[in-house]
Amino acid sequence: MGSLLLAAAVAAAWGGVSFGLLLPGVLVCAAAELALCCKGLPLAALALSGVTGAALASADPSLAPAAAGLACGCAAAAVLAPARRIEGLAAYGGGCVAGVLCVQPLAGAFGFLLSAGAGAGLCALLPAGWLAPAAKNDDPPGDERPRLSAAATRLEAVAESLSSLAETVNEVYDAFPRRCEDFRWVIDNIHDSLCANCGRREVCWKQEHAATLEGMEALRPILEERGHLETMLLPGQLARCIHPAALCAAGDRAFALYRSRREARVHSEAMRTALTEQYSAVADALGVLSEQLGRPGSPEPYKSGRVAALFAQLGTPPLECAVTLDDLGRTRAAVTLPRTRFSEKELAALAGEVGRICRRSLEPPQVLSCKGMTTLLFAEKPLLRAVFGTAGAAARGEISGDAVQQFCSAAAAQMILCDGMGTGRPAAVDGNLAAELTARLLKAGFTAELAARLVNVALALKSDEESGATLDLVSVDLYTGTARLFKAGAAPGFLVHGGKARAVGEASLPMGILGGVSGQSRVVHLAAGDYVVLVSDGLLADGPGWVLQQLELSAAKAEAPDLLAKKLVEAARARAVQRGRPDDITAAVLRLENS
């Protein structure tokens, strides 16, 4: 639009000037229109011919026939020979002659045609590089959209392969025959290793088979309780055995082998479950990523070029630069540079400059560095901002089994609370491991469900001892206020919307206990002034009633999240001291405010 206004002003200024038969306004307009046709920009050329023709006619009404002739010539060159120099000159000349002669007597048309021909000659004398066909505005530079589509297809194919691999492993495992290794296997082993060579085998295992088998079954509780046999502990049915010491030794060996084989089977099944669960979770994550790559947004080539020019002026020409609009009309910019370090002040300044170019208010960019490259991801400032607060108290000493992670990822506020099973250092290891892994996966783009599945595998394989941790997660879209809550074994959380508090969440199993995750998801909509509160089960030992009252009182006063969290923990700590049953107590609070 700015270029058209400038062209109209130039055409109007030169429209009333003449040097004999030569009309400078017609000459300049003809040269500019033909240049655009040669560069393969027919729409721009037609727009220019319309605007400059109107400007010429308004400056001098006698130039209206000339404007009509220029419009005819531009239309002929744009339609018949776009982006072709010689053919474009011929089409433009023919169109000008036809247009001028249709509206102007032959005697007065010579000056107009002379000026248009001079303009065409001026265009023909321009360097060939100036008239090289321009890249189409609707296609990203470097054929980016086909590459993105191909990358999305490849990722989807990899996701399907991993998912198919997990299904195949499970199907093969289910198809294998199961070995029935119960305690009867121990009895058979004792028979084969000892009784088969005994002289009383016929008596014990044929004539008195029922009594012998009953005595052997009576060995099971003894072995499971003590782990070994003694002659004085042998049941009465086996008192007739002539080799009691050998019987005890054979029973000890058979039971030890039986127990080791059973443990190996359980371990291999756990490893298979973990392997297939990892394959499935990564496959789902790749599927989500391929879907995102498949719809990268509407490109903004003009703004992309200006942003690239900005970084070039700063001495760091970008390797790639793309400004796009997502499905909701939000501007995003991605700039890839050679490996570069930026300070917080520099990032804020860059956000201001890129925002000025894009005419949007942008957040300081997210910085990603990998393999000698640095990528800056710019996003619009959201309508809301999150204010976090947290407080906690350990059951005993200074080590708490609860762990909290609070941060803002791209366009979303994330809050995580994990409660390790039990108290003290072992619970702290499980809680911090679960919270840290979940935070990393969320920052990498995993959904809450996929992150929980992978963390569940990590807890299950962390050690030979049983490990478990609850997961309480809330993710709030700071553009729309949509909050997604995910709970796996966590205590009920609380929402304060419009000044009214309510509890959310039901009982479920924590992570690390089963092969899969039994989690619950819920979506709610929040606004500025609302609170989200996550608590550990130690805070709810006396029920949620007093918590709801305290939340509504604090919301009415618009208290800061850290102050609210501290009040909740101190009150719960006092109640725990009165009961004499202390537990780890933690409260994590998120409050939404207008940005």
XYZ file of N, CA, C and O in Angstrom, residues 374-465:
368
model
N 21.792 -21.761 16.983
C 20.926 -21.196 18.016
C 19.626 -20.762 17.353
O 19.657 -20.032 16.360
N 18.516 -21.210 17.897
C 17.198 -20.853 17.370
C 16.463 -20.000 18.397
O 16.373 -20.380 19.573
N 15.977 -18.859 17.948
C 15.185 -17.957 18.787
C 13.722 -18.109 18.391
O 13.362 -17.933 17.222
N 12.882 -18.442 19.358
C 11.451 -18.620 19.121
C 10.697 -17.468 19.774
O 10.661 -17.348 21.003
N 10.120 -16.602 18.944
C 9.351 -15.454 19.422
C 7.867 -15.801 19.397
O 7.381 -16.437 18.460
N 7.146 -15.355 20.409
C 5.699 -15.564 20.475
C 5.049 -14.308 21.039
O 5.679 -13.540 21.778
N 3.796 -14.117 20.680
C 3.068 -12.950 21.184
C 2.913 -13.016 22.694
O 2.826 -14.085 23.283
N 2.882 -11.839 23.308
C 2.607 -11.789 24.733
C 1.182 -12.260 24.984
O 0.247 -11.806 24.344
N 0.994 -13.194 25.919
C -0.359 -13.691 26.190
C -1.197 -12.656 26.932
O -0.682 -11.667 27.465
N -2.493 -12.907 26.970
C -3.407 -12.008 27.658
C -3.296 -12.131 29.171
O -3.630 -11.198 29.902
N -2.835 -13.291 29.649
C -2.727 -13.541 31.077
C -1.285 -13.810 31.462
O -0.466 -14.172 30.611
N -0.987 -13.630 32.725
C 0.320 -14.025 33.253
C 0.116 -14.782 34.547
O -0.892 -14.595 35.248
N 1.045 -15.685 34.846
C 0.931 -16.552 36.018
C 1.876 -16.069 37.106
O 3.035 -15.738 36.840
N 1.359 -16.043 38.325
C 2.159 -15.731 39.507
C 2.163 -16.979 40.381
O 1.093 -17.507 40.723
N 3.354 -17.467 40.734
C 3.479 -18.717 41.473
C 3.826 -18.460 42.931
O 4.417 -17.443 43.290
N 3.472 -19.431 43.745
C 3.861 -19.430 45.148
C 3.890 -20.851 45.667
O 3.100 -21.700 45.230
N 4.787 -21.145 46.591
C 4.880 -22.492 47.145
C 5.406 -22.419 48.563
O 6.123 -21.481 48.938
N 5.030 -23.398 49.372
C 5.514 -23.526 50.741
C 5.423 -24.994 51.126
O 4.595 -25.744 50.586
N 6.279 -25.419 52.042
C 6.283 -26.816 52.450
C 6.914 -27.006 53.804
O 7.635 -26.143 54.317
N 6.642 -28.156 54.406
C 7.209 -28.532 55.700
C 7.414 -30.034 55.701
O 6.528 -30.801 55.305
N 8.605 -30.466 56.139
C 8.920 -31.890 56.183
C 8.314 -32.524 57.422
O 8.117 -31.875 58.453
N 7.998 -33.807 57.330
C 7.427 -34.514 58.473
C 8.428 -34.585 59.620
O 8.091 -34.317 60.774
N 9.665 -34.907 59.276
C 10.727 -34.980 60.280
C 12.003 -34.457 59.647
O 12.319 -34.794 58.510
N 12.732 -33.682 60.379
C 13.981 -33.137 59.859
C 13.733 -32.086 58.794
O 12.761 -31.332 58.850
N 14.639 -32.050 57.805
C 14.563 -31.029 56.767
C 14.305 -31.596 55.381
O 14.190 -30.847 54.415
N 14.239 -32.911 55.251
C 14.064 -33.536 53.939
C 12.599 -33.920 53.763
O 12.048 -34.696 54.551
N 11.984 -33.381 52.718
C 10.584 -33.668 52.415
C 10.497 -34.543 51.170
O 11.287 -34.404 50.224
N 9.527 -35.443 51.178
C 9.313 -36.293 50.010
C 8.518 -35.632 48.914
O 8.303 -36.235 47.854
N 8.066 -34.386 49.152
C 7.299 -33.646 48.141
C 8.243 -32.792 47.300
O 9.217 -32.235 47.811
N 7.946 -32.675 46.011
C 8.753 -31.864 45.096
C 7.830 -31.043 44.214
O 6.792 -31.546 43.752
N 8.199 -29.784 43.981
C 7.377 -28.858 43.209
C 8.202 -28.283 42.065
O 9.388 -27.960 42.238
N 7.575 -28.174 40.896
C 8.164 -27.502 39.737
C 7.146 -26.489 39.221
O 5.991 -26.847 38.969
N 7.552 -25.230 39.063
C 6.680 -24.172 38.561
C 7.444 -23.376 37.516
O 8.530 -22.864 37.791
N 6.894 -23.263 36.304
C 7.571 -22.549 35.229
C 6.562 -22.243 34.133
O 5.446 -22.782 34.105
N 6.958 -21.375 33.220
C 6.146 -21.035 32.055
C 6.864 -21.528 30.809
O 7.992 -21.101 30.531
N 6.244 -22.417 30.080
C 6.750 -22.838 28.781
C 6.101 -21.965 27.719
O 5.505 -20.938 28.031
N 6.231 -22.359 26.439
C 5.675 -21.547 25.359
C 4.161 -21.425 25.518
O 3.429 -22.394 25.369
N 3.688 -20.233 25.870
C 2.263 -19.876 25.928
C 1.503 -20.585 27.041
O 0.287 -20.496 27.100
N 2.178 -21.295 27.953
C 1.451 -22.023 28.992
C 2.211 -21.938 30.309
O 3.447 -21.919 30.338
N 1.448 -21.881 31.402
C 2.020 -21.938 32.743
C 1.882 -23.364 33.261
O 0.804 -23.957 33.185
N 2.969 -23.935 33.769
C 2.990 -25.322 34.213
C 3.291 -25.364 35.715
O 4.190 -24.675 36.191
N 2.555 -26.181 36.440
C 2.795 -26.379 37.871
C 2.685 -27.866 38.173
O 1.692 -28.515 37.821
N 3.725 -28.424 38.814
C 3.821 -29.860 39.071
C 4.068 -30.070 40.555
O 4.905 -29.391 41.157
N 3.356 -31.021 41.143
C 3.585 -31.437 42.527
C 3.644 -32.955 42.557
O 2.690 -33.626 42.154
N 4.781 -33.504 43.015
C 4.958 -34.949 43.123
C 5.241 -35.302 44.572
O 6.076 -34.670 45.228
N 4.564 -36.313 45.071
C 4.694 -36.764 46.449
C 5.250 -38.175 46.439
O 4.583 -39.117 46.012
N 6.522 -38.323 46.870
C 7.114 -39.648 46.962
C 6.480 -40.455 48.067
O 6.084 -39.918 49.113
N 6.370 -41.767 47.854
C 5.728 -42.620 48.840
C 6.557 -42.673 50.118
O 7.764 -42.943 50.083
N 5.904 -42.415 51.259
C 6.589 -42.424 52.542
C 7.139 -41.059 52.891
O 6.668 -40.020 52.409
N 8.157 -41.053 53.730
C 8.793 -39.807 54.150
C 10.308 -39.987 54.133
O 10.816 -41.103 53.987
N 11.011 -38.878 54.293
C 12.468 -38.935 54.389
C 13.154 -38.992 53.040
O 12.584 -38.684 51.996
N 14.420 -39.436 53.086
C 15.261 -39.395 51.892
C 14.768 -40.291 50.756
O 14.731 -39.859 49.605
N 14.356 -41.563 50.987
C 13.859 -42.373 49.858
C 12.672 -41.740 49.156
O 12.581 -41.752 47.919
N 11.732 -41.187 49.942
C 10.581 -40.534 49.315
C 11.010 -39.289 48.555
O 10.462 -38.971 47.487
N 12.016 -38.564 49.072
C 12.496 -37.362 48.388
C 13.127 -37.711 47.046
O 12.983 -36.971 46.067
N 13.839 -38.839 46.978
C 14.449 -39.257 45.710
C 13.371 -39.513 44.668
O 13.447 -39.039 43.523
N 12.333 -40.277 45.051
C 11.265 -40.580 44.098
C 10.496 -39.322 43.701
O 10.182 -39.122 42.518
N 10.155 -38.460 44.666
C 9.393 -37.251 44.363
C 10.150 -36.299 43.455
O 9.601 -35.784 42.469
N 11.424 -36.060 43.754
C 12.212 -35.139 42.925
C 12.488 -35.714 41.547
O 12.499 -34.983 40.558
N 12.715 -37.042 41.466
C 12.925 -37.667 40.160
C 11.687 -37.509 39.288
O 11.773 -37.133 38.111
N 10.513 -37.780 39.858
C 9.274 -37.676 39.081
C 9.019 -36.239 38.647
O 8.653 -35.975 37.493
N 9.211 -35.271 39.550
C 8.951 -33.871 39.207
C 9.928 -33.356 38.160
O 9.537 -32.658 37.209
N 11.209 -33.701 38.302
C 12.219 -33.206 37.360
C 12.011 -33.797 35.967
O 12.065 -33.081 34.955
N 11.764 -35.111 35.881
C 11.547 -35.733 34.577
C 10.279 -35.190 33.910
O 10.266 -34.935 32.699
N 9.218 -35.017 34.687
C 7.991 -34.481 34.116
C 8.200 -33.076 33.572
O 7.723 -32.748 32.472
N 8.919 -32.232 34.298
C 9.180 -30.869 33.830
C 9.976 -30.875 32.536
O 9.679 -30.120 31.601
N 10.986 -31.723 32.458
C 11.792 -31.774 31.232
C 10.965 -32.229 30.041
O 11.099 -31.693 28.935
N 10.123 -33.221 30.251
C 9.305 -33.725 29.146
C 8.276 -32.675 28.707
O 8.010 -32.525 27.507
N 7.697 -31.943 29.641
C 6.741 -30.897 29.269
C 7.430 -29.787 28.482
O 6.879 -29.264 27.508
N 8.641 -29.404 28.894
C 9.373 -28.374 28.161
C 9.732 -28.848 26.749
O 9.858 -28.026 25.836
N 9.897 -30.150 26.583
C 10.226 -30.690 25.263
C 9.002 -30.845 24.367
O 9.137 -31.208 23.207
N 7.800 -30.586 24.900
C 6.604 -30.648 24.075
C 5.724 -31.862 24.299
O 4.725 -32.038 23.602
N 6.053 -32.729 25.280
C 5.222 -33.890 25.561
C 3.947 -33.435 26.279
O 3.948 -32.465 27.030
N 2.875 -34.170 26.057
C 1.644 -33.915 26.800
C 1.760 -34.527 28.200
O 2.667 -35.321 28.480
N 0.825 -34.155 29.075
C 0.869 -34.661 30.447
C 0.742 -36.177 30.482
O 1.447 -36.864 31.243
N -0.143 -36.749 29.666
C -0.348 -38.188 29.666
C 0.910 -38.936 29.222
O 1.307 -39.941 29.823
N 1.562 -38.434 28.160
C 2.773 -39.095 27.671
C 3.912 -38.951 28.670
O 4.689 -39.894 28.891
N 4.038 -37.777 29.279
C 5.075 -37.581 30.289
C 4.869 -38.537 31.463
O 5.826 -39.128 31.978
N 3.621 -38.707 31.895
C 3.342 -39.609 33.018
C 3.720 -41.042 32.677
O 4.248 -41.787 33.528
N 3.474 -41.483 31.450
C 3.809 -42.853 31.064
C 5.316 -43.097 31.121
O 5.780 -44.137 31.601
N 6.096 -42.138 30.628
C 7.548 -42.310 30.642
C 8.109 -42.222 32.055
O 9.041 -42.953 32.420
N 7.578 -41.321 32.878
C 8.033 -41.224 34.266
C 7.659 -42.496 35.027
O 8.407 -42.961 35.890
N 6.528 -43.072 34.720
C 6.124 -44.327 35.355
C 7.140 -45.435 35.078
O 7.498 -46.211 35.974
N 7.627 -45.495 33.848
C 8.644 -46.494 33.500
C 9.941 -46.225 34.259
O 10.579 -47.146 34.787
N 10.330 -44.947 34.345
C 11.572 -44.607 35.043
C 11.498 -44.995 36.516
O 12.461 -45.515 37.091
N 10.366 -44.765 37.163
C 10.226 -45.132 38.572
C 10.219 -46.646 38.751
O 10.794 -47.176 39.711
N 9.581 -47.352 37.822
C 9.499 -48.811 37.946
C 10.867 -49.466 37.805
O 11.137 -50.507 38.425
N 11.746 -48.874 36.993
C 13.061 -49.472 36.744
C 14.179 -48.794 37.516
O 15.343 -49.110 37.322
N 13.829 -47.861 38.404
C 14.863 -47.100 39.120
C 15.735 -48.005 39.980
O 16.958 -47.849 40.042
N 15.139 -48.945 40.651
C 15.872 -49.853 41.531
C 15.053 -51.109 41.734
O 13.914 -51.226 41.281
N 15.657 -52.083 42.438
C 14.940 -53.322 42.721
C 13.843 -53.113 43.748
O 12.893 -53.898 43.830
N 13.983 -52.086 44.574
C 12.964 -51.806 45.574
C 11.779 -51.098 44.931
O 11.914 -50.409 43.921
